[in-house]
Tab-separated table of C-alpha atoms in Angstrom:
chain	number	residue	atom	x	y	z
A	19	MET	CA	103.012	75.776	124.146
A	20	ASP	CA	102.946	79.626	125.139
A	21	PHE	CA	100.221	81.009	123.580
A	22	GLU	CA	99.481	84.513	123.634
A	23	ILE	CA	95.777	84.718	124.273
A	24	SER	CA	93.081	87.145	123.524
A	25	PRO	CA	91.128	87.945	127.265
A	26	VAL	CA	87.723	87.284	125.064
A	27	ALA	CA	88.457	84.262	124.336
A	28	MET	CA	89.775	83.141	128.172
A	29	GLY	CA	86.992	84.875	129.312
A	30	LEU	CA	84.800	83.065	127.178
A	31	GLY	CA	85.979	79.483	127.486
A	32	GLU	CA	86.103	80.005	131.454
A	33	LEU	CA	82.227	80.588	130.945
A	34	PHE	CA	81.254	78.207	128.937
A	35	GLU	CA	83.698	75.292	131.094
A	36	ALA	CA	81.533	76.653	134.090
A	37	HIS	CA	78.599	75.495	132.614
A	38	GLY	CA	80.198	72.146	132.088
A	39	PHE	CA	80.845	72.317	128.291
A	40	GLU	CA	83.833	72.082	125.904
A	41	LEU	CA	84.776	75.230	124.463
A	42	ALA	CA	88.151	76.302	121.466
A	43	LEU	CA	89.600	78.473	119.229
A	44	VAL	CA	90.043	76.803	115.617
A	45	GLY	CA	90.530	77.915	112.156
A	46	GLY	CA	91.834	81.400	111.071
A	47	PRO	CA	92.419	82.574	113.998
A	48	VAL	CA	94.464	79.776	115.369
A	49	ARG	CA	96.718	79.614	111.908
A	50	ASP	CA	97.076	83.412	112.399
A	51	LEU	CA	98.236	83.652	115.966
A	52	LEU	CA	100.521	81.275	114.581
A	53	LEU	CA	101.444	83.386	112.263
A	54	GLN	CA	101.366	86.617	114.401
A	55	ARG	CA	98.585	87.954	112.160
A	56	PRO	CA	96.057	90.332	114.499
A	57	ALA	CA	92.709	88.187	114.808
A	58	HIS	CA	89.492	90.011	115.505
A	59	ASP	CA	86.977	88.134	114.377
A	60	LEU	CA	87.345	85.014	116.650
A	61	ASP	CA	85.821	81.412	115.771
A	62	PHE	CA	85.082	79.424	118.550
A	63	CYS	CA	83.180	75.514	118.350
A	64	THR	CA	82.027	73.310	120.975
A	65	SER	CA	80.503	70.522	122.993
A	66	ALA	CA	77.090	72.744	123.306
A	67	ARG	CA	73.889	73.163	121.480
A	68	PRO	CA	72.379	76.571	120.036
A	69	GLU	CA	69.959	76.295	122.386
A	70	GLU	CA	72.284	75.430	125.325
A	71	PHE	CA	75.090	78.173	124.859
A	72	GLU	CA	72.902	81.137	123.458
A	73	PRO	CA	71.686	82.282	127.185
A	74	LEU	CA	74.900	82.928	127.834
A	75	LEU	CA	75.543	84.803	124.943
A	76	LYS	CA	73.258	87.429	125.166
A	77	LYS	CA	74.539	88.250	128.919
A	78	TRP	CA	77.851	88.026	128.255
A	79	GLY	CA	78.528	89.877	124.524
A	80	ASP	CA	77.978	93.372	123.640
A	81	GLY	CA	75.396	92.500	120.463
A	82	PHE	CA	73.889	88.875	119.494
A	83	TRP	CA	72.900	87.813	115.758
A	84	ASP	CA	71.591	84.797	114.882
A	85	MET	CA	72.212	84.605	110.689
A	86	GLY	CA	74.287	81.027	110.637
A	87	ARG	CA	71.552	79.464	113.314
A	88	LYS	CA	70.565	76.575	111.480
A	89	PHE	CA	74.297	75.642	110.475
A	90	GLY	CA	74.899	75.715	114.156
A	91	THR	CA	76.144	79.042	114.380
A	92	LEU	CA	75.901	82.445	116.433
A	93	GLY	CA	77.532	85.156	116.986
A	94	VAL	CA	78.249	88.120	119.499
A	95	LEU	CA	80.281	91.668	119.483
A	96	LYS	CA	82.466	91.949	122.445
A	97	ARG	CA	83.780	95.420	123.802
A	98	MET	CA	86.509	95.582	125.360
A	99	PRO	CA	87.276	97.980	128.864
A	100	ASP	CA	90.310	99.426	126.594
A	101	GLY	CA	87.818	100.084	123.546
A	102	ARG	CA	89.006	97.619	121.237
A	103	GLU	CA	85.549	94.992	120.147
A	104	TYR	CA	85.769	91.505	118.831
A	105	SER	CA	83.464	89.601	116.393
A	106	VAL	CA	82.566	86.150	118.024
A	107	GLU	CA	81.240	83.035	116.780
A	108	ILE	CA	80.975	80.379	118.198
A	109	THR	CA	79.346	76.896	116.544
A	110	THR	CA	78.770	73.964	117.594
A	111	TYR	CA	81.113	70.609	116.608
A	112	ARG	CA	79.194	69.606	112.646
A	113	SER	CA	80.553	67.972	109.802
A	114	ASP	CA	78.934	69.886	106.848
A	115	VAL	CA	78.289	66.914	103.378
A	116	TYR	CA	76.770	68.192	100.014
A	117	GLU	CA	74.244	65.524	98.238
A	118	PRO	CA	75.687	65.055	94.945
A	119	ASP	CA	73.822	67.549	93.286
A	120	SER	CA	73.464	70.171	96.390
A	121	ARG	CA	74.037	73.384	95.901
A	122	LYS	CA	74.447	73.983	99.792
A	123	PRO	CA	75.885	71.570	102.328
A	124	GLU	CA	73.965	69.909	104.241
A	125	VAL	CA	75.055	70.301	108.432
A	126	SER	CA	74.696	67.652	111.420
A	127	TYR	CA	76.044	67.588	115.419
A	128	GLY	CA	79.412	66.214	115.740
A	129	ASP	CA	80.394	64.796	119.056
A	130	SER	CA	84.031	66.233	119.274
A	131	LEU	CA	86.364	68.240	118.153
A	132	GLU	CA	89.016	65.845	116.813
A	133	GLY	CA	86.122	65.287	114.835
A	134	ASP	CA	85.222	68.653	114.041
A	135	LEU	CA	88.698	69.596	112.977
A	136	SER	CA	88.756	66.389	110.213
A	137	ARG	CA	85.977	68.371	108.700
A	138	ARG	CA	87.599	71.636	108.125
A	139	ASP	CA	88.943	72.604	104.827
A	140	PHE	CA	93.116	72.741	104.740
A	141	THR	CA	95.664	71.439	107.785
A	142	VAL	CA	96.426	74.748	108.698
A	143	ASN	CA	92.700	75.881	109.374
A	144	ALA	CA	92.496	72.147	110.970
A	145	MET	CA	94.535	73.602	114.628
A	146	ALA	CA	92.738	74.490	117.839
A	147	ILE	CA	93.337	75.725	121.038
A	148	ARG	CA	91.417	74.158	123.964
A	149	VAL	CA	90.395	77.448	126.003
A	150	PRO	CA	90.862	78.587	129.317
A	151	SER	CA	92.989	75.433	129.680
A	152	LEU	CA	95.497	75.921	126.487
A	153	GLU	CA	95.624	72.324	125.039
A	154	PHE	CA	97.054	72.648	121.461
A	155	VAL	CA	95.291	70.307	119.451
A	156	ASP	CA	96.845	69.499	115.948
A	157	PRO	CA	95.614	65.916	115.008
A	158	PHE	CA	96.679	66.660	111.049
A	159	ASP	CA	100.053	68.537	111.237
A	160	GLY	CA	99.118	71.893	110.885
A	161	ARG	CA	101.913	73.786	112.149
A	162	ARG	CA	104.115	71.401	110.107
A	163	ASP	CA	102.210	72.816	106.449
A	164	LEU	CA	101.732	76.175	107.964
A	165	GLU	CA	105.658	76.318	108.330
A	166	ARG	CA	106.396	74.294	105.026
A	167	LYS	CA	103.680	77.215	103.715
A	168	ILE	CA	102.167	74.123	102.518
A	169	LEU	CA	97.986	73.518	101.868
A	170	ARG	CA	97.012	69.850	102.565
A	171	THR	CA	93.577	68.356	103.662
A	172	PRO	CA	93.364	66.749	106.784
A	173	VAL	CA	91.490	63.768	104.801
A	174	SER	CA	92.095	62.989	101.434
A	175	PRO	CA	91.571	65.763	99.108
A	176	GLU	CA	88.663	63.745	97.158
A	177	GLN	CA	87.252	63.319	100.055
A	178	SER	CA	87.279	67.134	101.482
A	179	PHE	CA	86.607	68.508	98.375
A	180	ASP	CA	83.746	65.486	97.459
A	181	ASP	CA	81.873	66.996	100.852
A	182	ASP	CA	82.253	70.563	100.157
A	183	PRO	CA	83.756	71.939	96.196
A	184	LEU	CA	84.385	75.562	97.700
A	185	ARG	CA	87.232	74.019	99.444
A	186	MET	CA	88.136	74.584	95.894
A	187	MET	CA	88.258	77.601	95.373
A	188	ARG	CA	89.296	78.694	99.086
A	189	ALA	CA	92.862	76.683	98.425
A	190	VAL	CA	93.365	79.589	95.915
A	191	ARG	CA	92.655	82.009	97.947
A	192	PHE	CA	94.714	81.315	100.000
A	193	VAL	CA	97.062	80.903	97.753
A	194	ALA	CA	96.920	84.651	97.061
A	195	GLN	CA	95.714	85.299	100.870
A	196	LEU	CA	98.937	83.402	102.894
A	197	GLY	CA	101.432	82.959	100.002
A	198	PHE	CA	101.400	79.815	99.501
A	199	ARG	CA	101.081	76.599	97.458
A	200	ILE	CA	99.091	73.288	97.088
A	201	GLY	CA	100.185	70.313	98.144
A	202	LEU	CA	100.663	67.467	95.239
A	203	ASP	CA	97.600	65.065	96.187
A	204	THR	CA	95.490	68.599	97.099
A	205	ALA	CA	96.539	70.083	93.686
A	206	GLU	CA	95.728	67.003	91.166
A	207	ALA	CA	92.693	66.208	93.421
A	208	LEU	CA	91.796	69.875	92.560
A	209	TYR	CA	92.296	69.345	88.663
A	210	ASP	CA	90.185	66.522	88.649
A	211	MET	CA	87.413	67.088	90.474
A	212	ALA	CA	87.631	71.604	88.826
A	213	GLU	CA	84.286	70.676	86.934
A	214	ARG	CA	82.338	69.687	90.162
A	215	ILE	CA	82.583	73.460	91.532
A	216	GLU	CA	79.527	74.120	89.184
A	217	ILE	CA	77.376	72.572	92.042
A	218	VAL	CA	78.159	75.475	94.258
A	219	SER	CA	76.128	78.470	94.316
A	220	ALA	CA	77.538	81.648	91.765
A	221	GLU	CA	77.566	84.147	95.277
A	222	ARG	CA	79.663	81.785	97.033
A	223	VAL	CA	82.309	81.536	94.724
A	224	ARG	CA	81.768	85.422	93.838
A	225	ASP	CA	82.909	85.848	97.504
A	226	GLU	CA	86.259	83.854	97.297
A	227	LEU	CA	86.965	85.322	93.885
A	228	CYS	CA	86.527	88.960	95.411
A	229	LYS	CA	88.921	87.649	98.305
A	230	LEU	CA	91.728	86.305	96.228
A	231	LEU	CA	91.656	89.923	94.433
A	232	LEU	CA	91.928	91.532	97.374
A	233	SER	CA	94.345	89.056	98.706
A	234	GLU	CA	98.190	90.284	99.617
A	235	HIS	CA	99.161	88.319	96.111
A	236	PRO	CA	96.395	88.217	93.734
A	237	ARG	CA	98.567	87.628	90.782
A	238	GLU	CA	99.495	83.842	92.073
A	239	GLY	CA	95.788	83.294	93.099
A	240	LEU	CA	94.909	84.054	89.585
A	241	GLU	CA	97.629	81.597	88.248
A	242	ALA	CA	96.565	78.927	90.666
A	243	LEU	CA	92.537	79.716	89.764
A	244	VAL	CA	93.923	78.956	85.808
A	245	ASP	CA	96.460	75.922	86.167
A	246	SER	CA	93.992	74.377	88.883
A	247	GLY	CA	91.452	74.068	85.765
A	248	LEU	CA	88.676	76.102	88.192
A	249	SER	CA	88.768	79.067	85.741
A	250	ASP	CA	87.436	77.242	83.245
A	251	TYR	CA	83.899	76.569	84.531
A	252	ILE	CA	83.425	80.330	86.775
A	253	PHE	CA	85.819	82.565	84.472
A	254	PRO	CA	86.242	81.094	80.708
A	255	GLU	CA	87.616	83.872	79.418
A	256	PHE	CA	90.511	84.420	81.853
A	257	PRO	CA	92.635	81.499	80.045
A	258	ALA	CA	91.195	82.271	77.182
A	259	LEU	CA	93.772	84.889	76.783
A	260	GLU	CA	96.552	81.967	75.846
A	261	LEU	CA	96.517	82.908	72.522
A	262	GLU	CA	96.840	80.040	70.449
A	263	ILE	CA	99.242	80.542	67.444
A	264	ASP	CA	99.177	77.597	65.952
A	265	GLU	CA	98.437	73.729	66.714
A	266	HIS	CA	102.071	73.266	67.797
A	267	HIS	CA	102.902	76.413	69.574
A	268	ARG	CA	101.208	78.706	72.440
A	269	HIS	CA	101.946	81.886	73.729
A	270	LYS	CA	100.915	84.151	76.629
A	271	ASP	CA	101.147	87.434	75.962
A	272	VAL	CA	97.509	89.083	76.795
A	273	TYR	CA	97.630	86.693	79.722
A	274	GLU	CA	101.040	87.416	81.002
A	275	HIS	CA	100.161	91.152	79.426
A	276	THR	CA	97.176	90.882	81.951
A	277	LEU	CA	98.778	90.296	85.236
A	278	GLN	CA	101.490	93.023	85.180
A	279	VAL	CA	98.646	95.282	84.516
A	280	LEU	CA	96.698	94.040	87.070
A	281	ASP	CA	100.255	93.770	89.139
A	282	ARG	CA	100.666	97.222	88.170
A	283	ALA	CA	97.121	98.678	88.959
A	284	ILE	CA	97.647	97.536	92.165
A	285	ALA	CA	100.861	99.310	92.901
A	286	LEU	CA	98.731	102.858	91.761
A	287	GLU	CA	96.120	102.135	94.568
A	288	THR	CA	96.810	104.970	97.238
A	289	ASP	CA	96.284	105.119	100.273
A	290	ASP	CA	92.680	106.076	102.451
A	291	GLU	CA	93.961	109.962	101.908
A	292	GLY	CA	94.488	109.764	97.718
A	293	PRO	CA	90.929	109.177	95.257
A	294	VAL	CA	91.835	105.116	94.604
A	295	PRO	CA	92.171	103.275	98.338
A	296	GLY	CA	93.567	100.670	97.990
A	297	PRO	CA	92.854	97.677	97.597
A	298	ASP	CA	89.867	98.266	95.161
A	299	LEU	CA	87.793	95.610	93.850
A	300	THR	CA	86.790	97.734	90.838
A	301	LEU	CA	89.722	98.319	89.406
A	302	ARG	CA	91.618	94.805	90.454
A	303	LEU	CA	88.520	93.817	89.007
A	304	ALA	CA	89.072	95.850	85.534
A	305	ALA	CA	92.846	94.647	85.467
A	306	ILE	CA	91.570	91.510	84.957
A	307	MET	CA	88.828	92.066	82.269
A	308	HIS	CA	90.259	94.920	80.607
A	309	ASP	CA	91.043	92.649	77.241
A	310	ILE	CA	89.150	89.756	77.713
A	311	GLY	CA	87.748	90.432	74.437
A	312	LYS	CA	90.679	90.096	72.171
A	313	PRO	CA	90.565	86.032	71.277
A	314	LYS	CA	86.803	86.701	70.461
A	315	THR	CA	88.858	89.876	67.949
A	316	ARG	CA	91.858	88.344	66.918
A	317	LYS	CA	92.522	88.882	63.222
A	318	PHE	CA	95.248	88.290	61.147
A	319	GLU	CA	96.334	90.455	58.458
A	320	ASP	CA	97.872	89.509	54.905
A	321	ASN	CA	101.389	91.486	56.177
A	322	GLY	CA	101.220	89.055	59.695
A	323	LYS	CA	100.195	92.134	62.078
A	324	VAL	CA	97.654	90.959	64.586
A	325	THR	CA	95.003	92.871	65.212
A	326	PHE	CA	92.268	92.942	67.744
A	327	MET	CA	89.752	95.674	66.590
A	328	HIS	CA	87.110	96.608	68.801
A	329	HIS	CA	88.009	94.482	71.735
A	330	ASP	CA	86.596	97.195	74.456
A	331	VAL	CA	83.757	97.194	73.171
A	332	VAL	CA	83.269	93.348	72.932
A	333	GLY	CA	85.265	93.397	76.220
A	334	ALA	CA	82.834	95.103	77.688
A	335	LYS	CA	79.771	92.725	76.663
A	336	MET	CA	82.060	90.140	77.839
A	337	THR	CA	82.054	91.393	81.259
A	338	ARG	CA	78.601	92.553	81.738
A	339	LYS	CA	77.867	89.052	80.737
A	340	ARG	CA	80.363	87.023	83.007
A	341	MET	CA	79.605	89.326	86.253
A	342	LYS	CA	75.879	89.009	85.849
A	343	ALA	CA	76.311	84.807	86.022
A	344	LEU	CA	78.726	85.896	89.061
A	345	HIS	CA	76.049	87.594	90.701
A	346	PHE	CA	77.374	90.513	91.039
A	347	ASP	CA	75.843	93.859	91.910
A	348	HIS	CA	74.431	96.285	89.441
A	349	THR	CA	76.834	99.317	90.568
A	350	MET	CA	79.593	97.222	90.120
A	351	ILE	CA	78.590	95.448	86.547
A	352	ALA	CA	78.066	98.993	85.176
A	353	ASP	CA	81.784	100.442	87.108
A	354	VAL	CA	83.729	97.180	85.754
A	355	SER	CA	82.403	97.220	82.083
A	356	ASP	CA	82.983	100.963	81.290
A	357	LEU	CA	86.212	101.207	82.577
A	358	VAL	CA	86.328	98.037	79.815
A	359	GLU	CA	84.825	99.799	77.141
A	360	MET	CA	86.641	103.312	78.398
A	361	HIS	CA	90.316	101.881	78.696
A	362	LEU	CA	91.578	102.782	75.142
A	363	ARG	CA	90.215	105.946	75.287
A	364	PHE	CA	93.074	108.095	76.590
A	365	HIS	CA	95.524	106.430	73.706
A	366	GLY	CA	94.620	108.956	71.410
A	367	TYR	CA	96.676	111.650	73.068
A	368	VAL	CA	99.910	110.243	73.312
A	369	ASP	CA	99.859	111.151	69.107
A	370	GLU	CA	97.782	114.212	69.093
A	371	ARG	CA	96.864	116.338	72.469
A	372	TRP	CA	93.803	117.661	72.864
A	373	SER	CA	91.578	120.188	72.351
A	374	ASP	CA	90.266	121.872	75.724
A	375	ALA	CA	87.071	120.312	74.861
A	376	ALA	CA	88.048	116.533	74.141
A	377	VAL	CA	89.013	116.854	78.225
A	378	ARG	CA	86.006	118.301	79.432
A	379	ARG	CA	84.630	115.554	77.303
A	380	TYR	CA	86.844	112.606	78.266
A	381	VAL	CA	86.375	113.723	82.210
A	382	LYS	CA	82.604	114.026	81.578
A	383	ASP	CA	82.413	109.975	80.130
A	384	SER	CA	84.863	108.728	83.106
A	385	GLY	CA	82.604	110.156	85.462
A	386	HIS	CA	83.355	109.074	89.176
A	387	LEU	CA	85.411	106.466	87.503
A	388	TYR	CA	88.100	109.150	86.118
A	389	HIS	CA	90.692	108.751	88.464
A	390	ARG	CA	90.423	104.429	88.201
A	391	LEU	CA	90.421	104.702	84.682
A	392	ASN	CA	93.654	106.503	84.700
A	393	ARG	CA	95.433	104.146	86.774
A	394	LEU	CA	94.082	101.561	84.340
A	395	THR	CA	95.358	103.439	81.747
A	396	ARG	CA	99.214	103.763	82.689
A	397	ALA	CA	99.016	100.360	84.045
A	398	ASP	CA	97.915	98.609	80.729
A	399	ALA	CA	101.166	101.171	78.722
A	400	THR	CA	103.329	97.777	79.293
A	401	THR	CA	106.278	98.476	76.760
A	402	GLN	CA	109.121	96.973	76.554
A	403	ASN	CA	110.314	100.527	74.637
A	404	LYS	CA	111.247	102.839	77.431
A	405	ALA	CA	110.982	105.986	75.122
A	406	LYS	CA	107.855	104.687	74.576
A	407	GLU	CA	106.839	104.265	78.432
A	408	GLN	CA	107.695	107.470	79.103
A	409	MET	CA	106.019	109.434	76.291
A	410	PHE	CA	103.018	107.370	77.042
A	411	ALA	CA	103.719	108.776	80.947
A	412	ARG	CA	104.219	112.308	80.474
A	413	ALA	CA	101.275	112.399	78.002
A	414	MET	CA	98.893	110.684	80.644
A	415	ASP	CA	100.574	113.840	83.558
A	416	ASP	CA	100.318	116.352	80.775
A	417	LEU	CA	95.862	115.299	80.909
A	418	GLU	CA	95.659	115.308	84.586
A	419	GLU	CA	97.306	118.916	85.014
A	420	ARG	CA	95.172	119.885	82.340
A	421	VAL	CA	92.407	118.770	84.343
A	422	ILE	CA	92.629	119.980	87.445
A	423	GLU	CA	93.696	123.636	85.667
A	424	LEU	CA	90.725	122.964	84.196
A	425	LYS	CA	88.187	122.372	87.153
A	426	LYS	CA	89.939	125.530	88.482
A	427	LYS	CA	87.503	126.969	86.167
A	428	GLU	CA	84.317	124.842	85.605
A	429	ASP	CA	82.966	122.148	87.641
A	430	PHE	CA	83.047	119.296	85.766
A	431	GLU	CA	80.784	117.230	87.296
A	432	ALA	CA	77.753	119.911	87.245
A	433	ILE	CA	78.351	120.581	83.316
A	434	ARG	CA	75.065	120.688	81.657
A	435	PRO	CA	73.524	122.868	78.839
A	436	ASP	CA	73.486	126.275	78.442
A	437	VAL	CA	69.874	125.683	77.866
A	438	ASN	CA	67.674	123.173	79.426
A	439	GLY	CA	65.184	120.863	78.931
A	440	ASP	CA	62.175	122.917	79.753
A	441	GLN	CA	63.799	126.127	77.642
A	442	ILE	CA	64.264	123.634	75.278
A	443	MET	CA	60.653	122.752	74.792
A	444	GLU	CA	59.822	126.359	74.936
A	445	ILE	CA	61.990	128.450	72.051
A	446	LEU	CA	61.636	125.381	69.669
A	447	GLY	CA	57.765	125.494	70.543
A	448	LEU	CA	57.766	121.569	71.380
A	449	GLN	CA	55.898	119.035	73.886
A	450	PRO	CA	57.981	115.812	75.916
A	451	GLY	CA	59.507	113.529	73.299
A	452	PRO	CA	62.462	111.940	71.245
A	453	TYR	CA	63.550	115.583	70.029
A	454	VAL	CA	63.891	117.187	73.371
A	455	GLY	CA	66.388	114.731	74.263
A	456	LYS	CA	68.461	114.961	71.065
A	457	ALA	CA	68.250	118.707	71.276
A	458	TYR	CA	69.037	118.542	74.854
A	459	LYS	CA	72.253	115.783	73.546
A	460	HIS	CA	73.702	118.400	70.782
A	461	MET	CA	73.169	120.919	73.713
A	462	LEU	CA	75.596	119.466	75.840
A	463	ASP	CA	77.350	118.623	73.558
A	464	PHE	CA	78.021	122.034	72.212
A	465	ARG	CA	78.919	122.828	75.890
A	466	LEU	CA	81.836	120.196	76.378
A	467	ASP	CA	82.955	121.696	72.869
A	468	ASN	CA	83.289	125.053	73.280
A	469	GLY	CA	82.660	125.640	77.248
A	470	PRO	CA	79.956	128.040	78.842
A	471	VAL	CA	78.779	130.604	76.915
A	472	GLU	CA	75.762	133.543	76.544
A	473	TYR	CA	72.596	132.675	76.796
A	474	ASP	CA	71.972	133.814	73.579
A	475	VAL	CA	74.576	132.584	71.745
A	476	ALA	CA	73.344	128.839	72.962
A	477	VAL	CA	69.938	129.414	71.614
A	478	GLU	CA	71.293	130.469	68.194
A	479	GLU	CA	72.913	127.357	68.552
A	480	LEU	CA	69.886	125.038	69.317
A	481	LYS	CA	67.971	127.227	66.345
A	482	ARG	CA	70.873	126.258	63.700
A	483	TRP	CA	70.674	122.656	64.942
A	484	TRP	CA	66.890	122.850	64.650
A	485	LYS	CA	66.829	123.634	61.104
A	486	GLN	CA	69.203	121.107	59.744
A	487	GLN	CA	66.814	118.176	61.179
A	488	ASP	CA	64.514	115.963	58.738
A	489	LYS	CA	61.745	116.755	60.846
């Protein structure tokens, strides 16, 4: 079998062979090679122990790292004469096994390439190419599964998922990333063992969820996450969107709507030159979170109408809680929950065109999330009524055009009250304290409502407000 192997892989193979060690390209790079996908991150496994091949890498590469040393992995950066850079990681033949209650795998070294491949997650990742001989090694028929676009485990799925429960998350991630389906036996084991995902650290689960969302087919990945039962343990708010009508019927209006919003939001992402370059994790997280407050706020009115009052505010709180549980960073949590809380903000504009003051306030309040918020809002308009859809789109177009015109006159990001905190204290004879903050907020609101005014006008408004306070 002929392979177009990178000179980096061949050179490294020759180096290891010269020192009596086996080396093979494994996993994702082999899979991607067969799929004719580019790969600049190369993974290898070897018969050598880290202490044996470390000096070889340090001499051969252009940069070295050993963060994975405890797992038998060392890494190196290799720069080629044509300017291309390759990230290379090499791991001693190994076996990863979870103890029943452990959150991290225990690592033990193996003694053969075939044994190493048997411990990998799926057959499509359990293929190897020995270098420099270019022998193709496929003991579990991974190439056939690759052609069929199916995910199977090299050993029994029960053993595989018991050894490393994170493989269950990787299964649904590969559905999103590669557009594959999960084999029947593997899917059944995944469903039966889904609860075991709870022993995996939140950070590892979060990373797989993010990779899923940033993949080419995130909708399919999310559907697999729900169908497998994994979502019940890591993101229960999502399957909860399949709202029950009564004991005999179910509908998926909110669930299906949310998946549509995700698709539409992705379509609104821009290229690298635009305001929301895709794939954008913040926007995609907001899309799947924006309605999670609906199940808790659903109410059946006497006239048969269903309402979800304040689901935006409730949903924002639920978003913060879930993202904290998954150990997202504070900035991402704040941005996504703010988008969820503001996602209904624009709707009033469709019925009544806002004043310039209201437009300023919208832009000021949304801040750096302005472009994402507009895209989330557009994506959320999934009505089947074409006339209503067109009216909504025209209203959003109008708002965005007005913002452009207003920004030509003033810098929204730099909007401040016409009197600052020191001036407020001097004018009102105050010492630092809560009244200064309240006065500042009032004057900021006045600035947003009226635009920039002369200093004397601002002082007059400040004094008027102060007289009305219950001091």
